[in-house]
Short mmCIF file of C-alpha atoms in Angstrom, two decimals:
data_model
loop_
_atom_site.label_atom_id
_atom_site.label_comp_id
_atom_site.label_asym_id
_atom_site.label_seq_id
_atom_site.Cartn_x
_atom_site.Cartn_y
_atom_site.Cartn_z
CA UNK T 1 0.00 0.00 0.00
CA UNK T 2 1.38 3.39 -0.92
CA UNK T 3 2.13 6.05 1.65
CA UNK T 4 -0.46 8.37 0.11
CA UNK T 5 -3.20 5.74 0.30
CA UNK T 6 -2.26 4.95 3.89
CA UNK T 7 -2.44 8.62 4.87
CA UNK T 8 -5.82 8.92 3.14
CA UNK T 9 -7.21 5.97 5.04
CA UNK T 10 -5.83 7.36 8.30
CA UNK T 11 -7.53 10.70 7.62
CA UNK T 12 -10.83 8.94 6.92
CA UNK T 13 -10.55 6.88 10.10
CA UNK T 14 -9.78 10.02 12.11
CA UNK T 15 -12.85 11.77 10.70
CA UNK T 16 -15.05 8.78 11.50
CA UNK T 17 -13.83 8.81 15.10
CA UNK T 18 -14.38 12.54 15.61
CA UNK T 19 -17.48 13.50 17.56
CA UNK T 20 -20.05 15.58 15.75
CA UNK T 21 -19.73 16.00 12.03
CA UNK T 22 -22.42 14.63 9.73
CA UNK T 23 -23.81 12.25 12.35
CA UNK T 24 -24.46 15.12 14.74
CA UNK T 25 -26.06 17.21 11.99
CA UNK T 26 -28.35 14.34 11.01
CA UNK T 27 -29.33 13.77 14.63
CA UNK T 28 -30.09 17.46 15.16
CA UNK T 29 -32.11 17.68 11.94
CA UNK T 30 -34.17 14.59 12.77
CA UNK T 31 -34.80 15.78 16.34
CA UNK T 32 -35.94 19.18 15.07
CA UNK T 33 -38.19 17.54 12.49
CA UNK T 34 -39.88 15.48 15.23
CA UNK T 35 -40.32 18.54 17.44
CA UNK T 36 -41.84 20.54 14.59
CA UNK T 37 -44.19 17.76 13.51
CA UNK T 38 -45.42 17.10 17.04
CA UNK T 39 -46.11 20.81 17.43
CA UNK T 40 -48.02 20.91 14.15
CA UNK T 41 -49.94 17.63 14.22
CA UNK T 42 -49.77 16.11 17.66
CA UNK T 43 -47.83 13.07 18.75
CA UNK T 44 -49.55 10.54 16.51
CA UNK T 45 -49.99 12.53 13.33
CA UNK T 46 -46.88 11.61 11.36
CA UNK T 47 -44.71 8.74 10.20
CA UNK T 48 -41.00 7.97 10.00
CA UNK T 49 -41.12 8.81 6.29
CA UNK T 50 -42.45 12.28 7.06
CA UNK T 51 -39.78 12.82 9.71
CA UNK T 52 -37.09 11.75 7.25
CA UNK T 53 -38.45 14.01 4.51
CA UNK T 54 -38.61 17.01 6.87
CA UNK T 55 -35.05 16.34 8.04
CA UNK T 56 -33.72 15.79 4.51
CA UNK T 57 -32.52 12.23 5.10
CA UNK T 58 -33.52 8.78 3.87
CA UNK T 59 -36.04 6.64 5.74
CA UNK T 60 -33.36 3.98 6.13
CA UNK T 61 -31.16 6.47 8.00
CA UNK T 62 -33.84 6.95 10.64
CA UNK T 63 -34.60 3.23 10.97
CA UNK T 64 -30.91 2.30 11.11
CA UNK T 65 -30.17 4.78 13.87
CA UNK T 66 -33.36 4.64 15.96
CA UNK T 67 -35.16 1.46 14.90
CA UNK T 68 -38.71 2.77 15.20
CA UNK T 69 -40.74 5.96 15.58
CA UNK T 70 -41.31 5.14 19.26
CA UNK T 71 -37.59 4.82 19.96
CA UNK T 72 -37.00 8.10 18.12
CA UNK T 73 -39.64 9.86 20.22
CA UNK T 74 -37.99 8.53 23.38
CA UNK T 75 -34.59 9.76 22.25
CA UNK T 76 -35.90 13.22 21.38
CA UNK T 77 -37.69 13.55 24.72
CA UNK T 78 -34.76 12.32 26.81
CA UNK T 79 -32.28 14.51 24.96
CA UNK T 80 -34.38 17.61 25.54
CA UNK T 81 -34.99 16.87 29.21
CA UNK T 82 -31.41 15.87 30.00
CA UNK T 83 -30.04 18.93 28.19
CA UNK T 84 -32.48 21.53 29.49
CA UNK T 85 -33.41 20.01 32.85
CA UNK T 86 -30.30 18.24 34.19
CA UNK T 87 -30.33 16.89 37.71
CA UNK T 88 -28.87 19.62 39.96
CA UNK T 89 -26.37 19.18 42.79
CA UNK T 90 -26.77 22.20 45.07
CA UNK T 91 -25.57 20.53 48.26
CA UNK T 92 -28.99 20.08 49.89
CA UNK T 93 -32.13 18.12 49.12
CA UNK T 94 -34.33 21.21 49.35
CA UNK T 95 -32.06 23.11 46.98
CA UNK T 96 -31.94 20.23 44.51
CA UNK T 97 -35.71 19.73 44.45
CA UNK T 98 -36.51 23.43 44.13
CA UNK T 99 -33.94 23.86 41.37
CA UNK T 100 -35.05 20.81 39.42
CA UNK T 101 -38.75 21.64 39.72
CA UNK T 102 -38.06 25.19 38.49
CA UNK T 103 -36.07 23.83 35.53
CA UNK T 104 -38.89 21.50 34.51
CA UNK T 105 -41.46 24.29 34.91
CA UNK T 106 -39.45 26.57 32.61
CA UNK T 107 -39.09 23.78 30.06
CA UNK T 108 -42.75 22.80 29.86
CA UNK T 109 -44.01 26.40 29.79
CA UNK T 110 -41.47 27.55 27.18
CA UNK T 111 -42.09 27.93 23.43
CA UNK T 112 -41.97 24.16 22.87
CA UNK T 113 -43.35 23.20 26.28
CA UNK T 114 -46.56 21.57 25.09
CA UNK T 115 -44.57 19.71 22.44
CA UNK T 116 -42.35 18.22 25.14
CA UNK T 117 -45.39 17.03 27.07
CA UNK T 118 -46.93 15.57 23.92
CA UNK T 119 -43.70 13.74 23.24
CA UNK T 120 -43.83 12.32 26.74
CA UNK T 121 -47.45 11.24 26.26
CA UNK T 122 -46.49 9.61 22.95
CA UNK T 123 -44.26 7.20 24.83
CA UNK T 124 -47.38 5.66 26.38
CA UNK T 125 -48.60 4.55 22.94
CA UNK T 126 -49.88 1.06 22.45
CA UNK T 127 -47.83 -1.70 20.94
CA UNK T 128 -44.72 -3.52 22.07
CA UNK T 129 -42.28 -0.94 20.68
CA UNK T 130 -44.16 1.94 22.24
CA UNK T 131 -44.27 0.26 25.64
CA UNK T 132 -40.58 -0.61 25.47
CA UNK T 133 -39.67 2.97 24.54
CA UNK T 134 -41.84 4.29 27.36
CA UNK T 135 -40.23 1.93 29.88
CA UNK T 136 -36.73 2.91 28.74
CA UNK T 137 -37.63 6.60 29.08
CA UNK T 138 -39.09 6.18 32.56
CA UNK T 139 -36.14 4.06 33.70
CA UNK T 140 -33.66 6.70 32.55
CA UNK T 141 -35.47 9.55 34.33
CA UNK T 142 -35.99 7.47 37.47
CA UNK T 143 -32.29 6.55 37.54
CA UNK T 144 -31.21 10.18 37.25
CA UNK T 145 -33.70 11.33 39.86
CA UNK T 146 -32.69 8.54 42.23
CA UNK T 147 -29.02 9.55 41.95
CA UNK T 148 -29.99 13.01 43.21
CA UNK T 149 -31.97 11.53 46.08
CA UNK T 150 -29.15 9.11 46.93
CA UNK T 151 -26.75 12.02 47.32
CA UNK T 152 -29.13 13.56 49.86
CA UNK T 153 -29.31 10.28 51.77
CA UNK T 154 -25.50 10.06 51.78
CA UNK T 155 -25.39 13.55 53.32
CA UNK T 156 -27.61 12.29 56.13
CA UNK T 157 -30.78 14.03 54.98
CA UNK T 158 -34.25 12.53 55.30
CA UNK T 159 -34.69 10.01 52.47
CA UNK T 160 -37.35 10.67 49.85
CA UNK T 161 -38.90 8.24 47.40
CA UNK T 162 -38.60 9.11 43.70
CA UNK T 163 -42.19 8.12 42.97
CA UNK T 164 -43.39 10.40 45.75
CA UNK T 165 -41.63 13.33 44.10
CA UNK T 166 -43.21 12.46 40.75
CA UNK T 167 -46.68 12.17 42.31
CA UNK T 168 -46.59 15.37 44.33
CA UNK T 169 -44.46 17.73 42.25
CA UNK T 170 -44.11 16.60 38.64
CA UNK T 171 -47.64 15.29 38.03
CA UNK T 172 -49.45 18.47 39.18
CA UNK T 173 -47.21 20.61 36.95
CA UNK T 174 -47.80 18.40 33.92
CA UNK T 175 -51.57 18.41 34.49
CA UNK T 176 -51.71 22.20 34.75
CA UNK T 177 -49.93 22.62 31.42
CA UNK T 178 -51.65 19.79 29.55
CA UNK T 179 -55.16 20.82 30.56
CA UNK T 180 -54.54 24.56 30.95
CA UNK T 181 -56.11 24.63 34.40
CA UNK T 182 -53.94 27.35 35.89
CA UNK T 183 -50.63 29.20 35.59
CA UNK T 184 -47.41 27.48 36.54
CA UNK T 185 -46.01 30.30 38.65
CA UNK T 186 -42.80 30.18 40.64
CA UNK T 187 -44.84 30.44 43.83
CA UNK T 188 -46.97 27.44 42.84
CA UNK T 189 -43.95 25.29 41.95
CA UNK T 190 -42.10 26.23 45.16
CA UNK T 191 -45.25 25.45 47.12
CA UNK T 192 -45.40 21.93 45.69
CA UNK T 193 -41.83 21.25 46.80
CA UNK T 194 -42.31 22.87 50.22
CA UNK T 195 -45.39 20.76 50.96
CA UNK T 196 -43.53 17.62 49.89
CA UNK T 197 -40.58 18.41 52.15
CA UNK T 198 -42.95 19.16 55.05
CA UNK T 199 -44.33 15.64 54.74
CA UNK T 200 -46.26 14.13 51.82
CA UNK T 201 -49.80 12.87 52.43
CA UNK T 202 -50.10 9.18 53.06
CA UNK T 203 -51.15 7.06 50.12
CA UNK T 204 -54.79 6.02 50.02
CA UNK T 205 -55.15 2.29 50.55
CA UNK T 206 -57.98 0.03 49.52
CA UNK T 207 -60.39 -0.79 52.39
CA UNK T 208 -60.23 -4.31 53.70
CA UNK T 209 -63.12 -6.50 52.64
#
């Protein structure tokens, strides 16, 4: 093999190992196409072919990288949440919960807020792929949230269950935005966290028969 050919192959290998590049551009274009289509048509009003056409790529590119529309929706949702609402580490449980709740509130009330919620709802679609994508999404968020709560426990703070936080802070915020039943003010969001830290209500149990 000639020296020139060897250098050419080395350059190609270097480019393929570099982060970003065409792969990153394709990913960004496809993610934006999904976000736009969900905003225009809702979470069940488009196909992989329409996403590919909007992003300017082939259908096979989307299927090869994501496998299905459900997996793509999960990836778009997780990427947005993990980028815009990362798990904070303020040094205290109260600080972490207030900061995270405020981040989520800003995200879901922003320009694409309803789109984010619709993407989340889309993960509950029927079918094996939809259920698997939903479970993967929930597992990722639960793992990240639990890591924040574990840090608090390691500091000696009162332990808190992740599901309790979802029930008493996240769910009310999502419902307010989805059904437009009231503003998501800073005072309201802080109040949710404060009431949780003061002691969440006990779960309702089924009466014994």
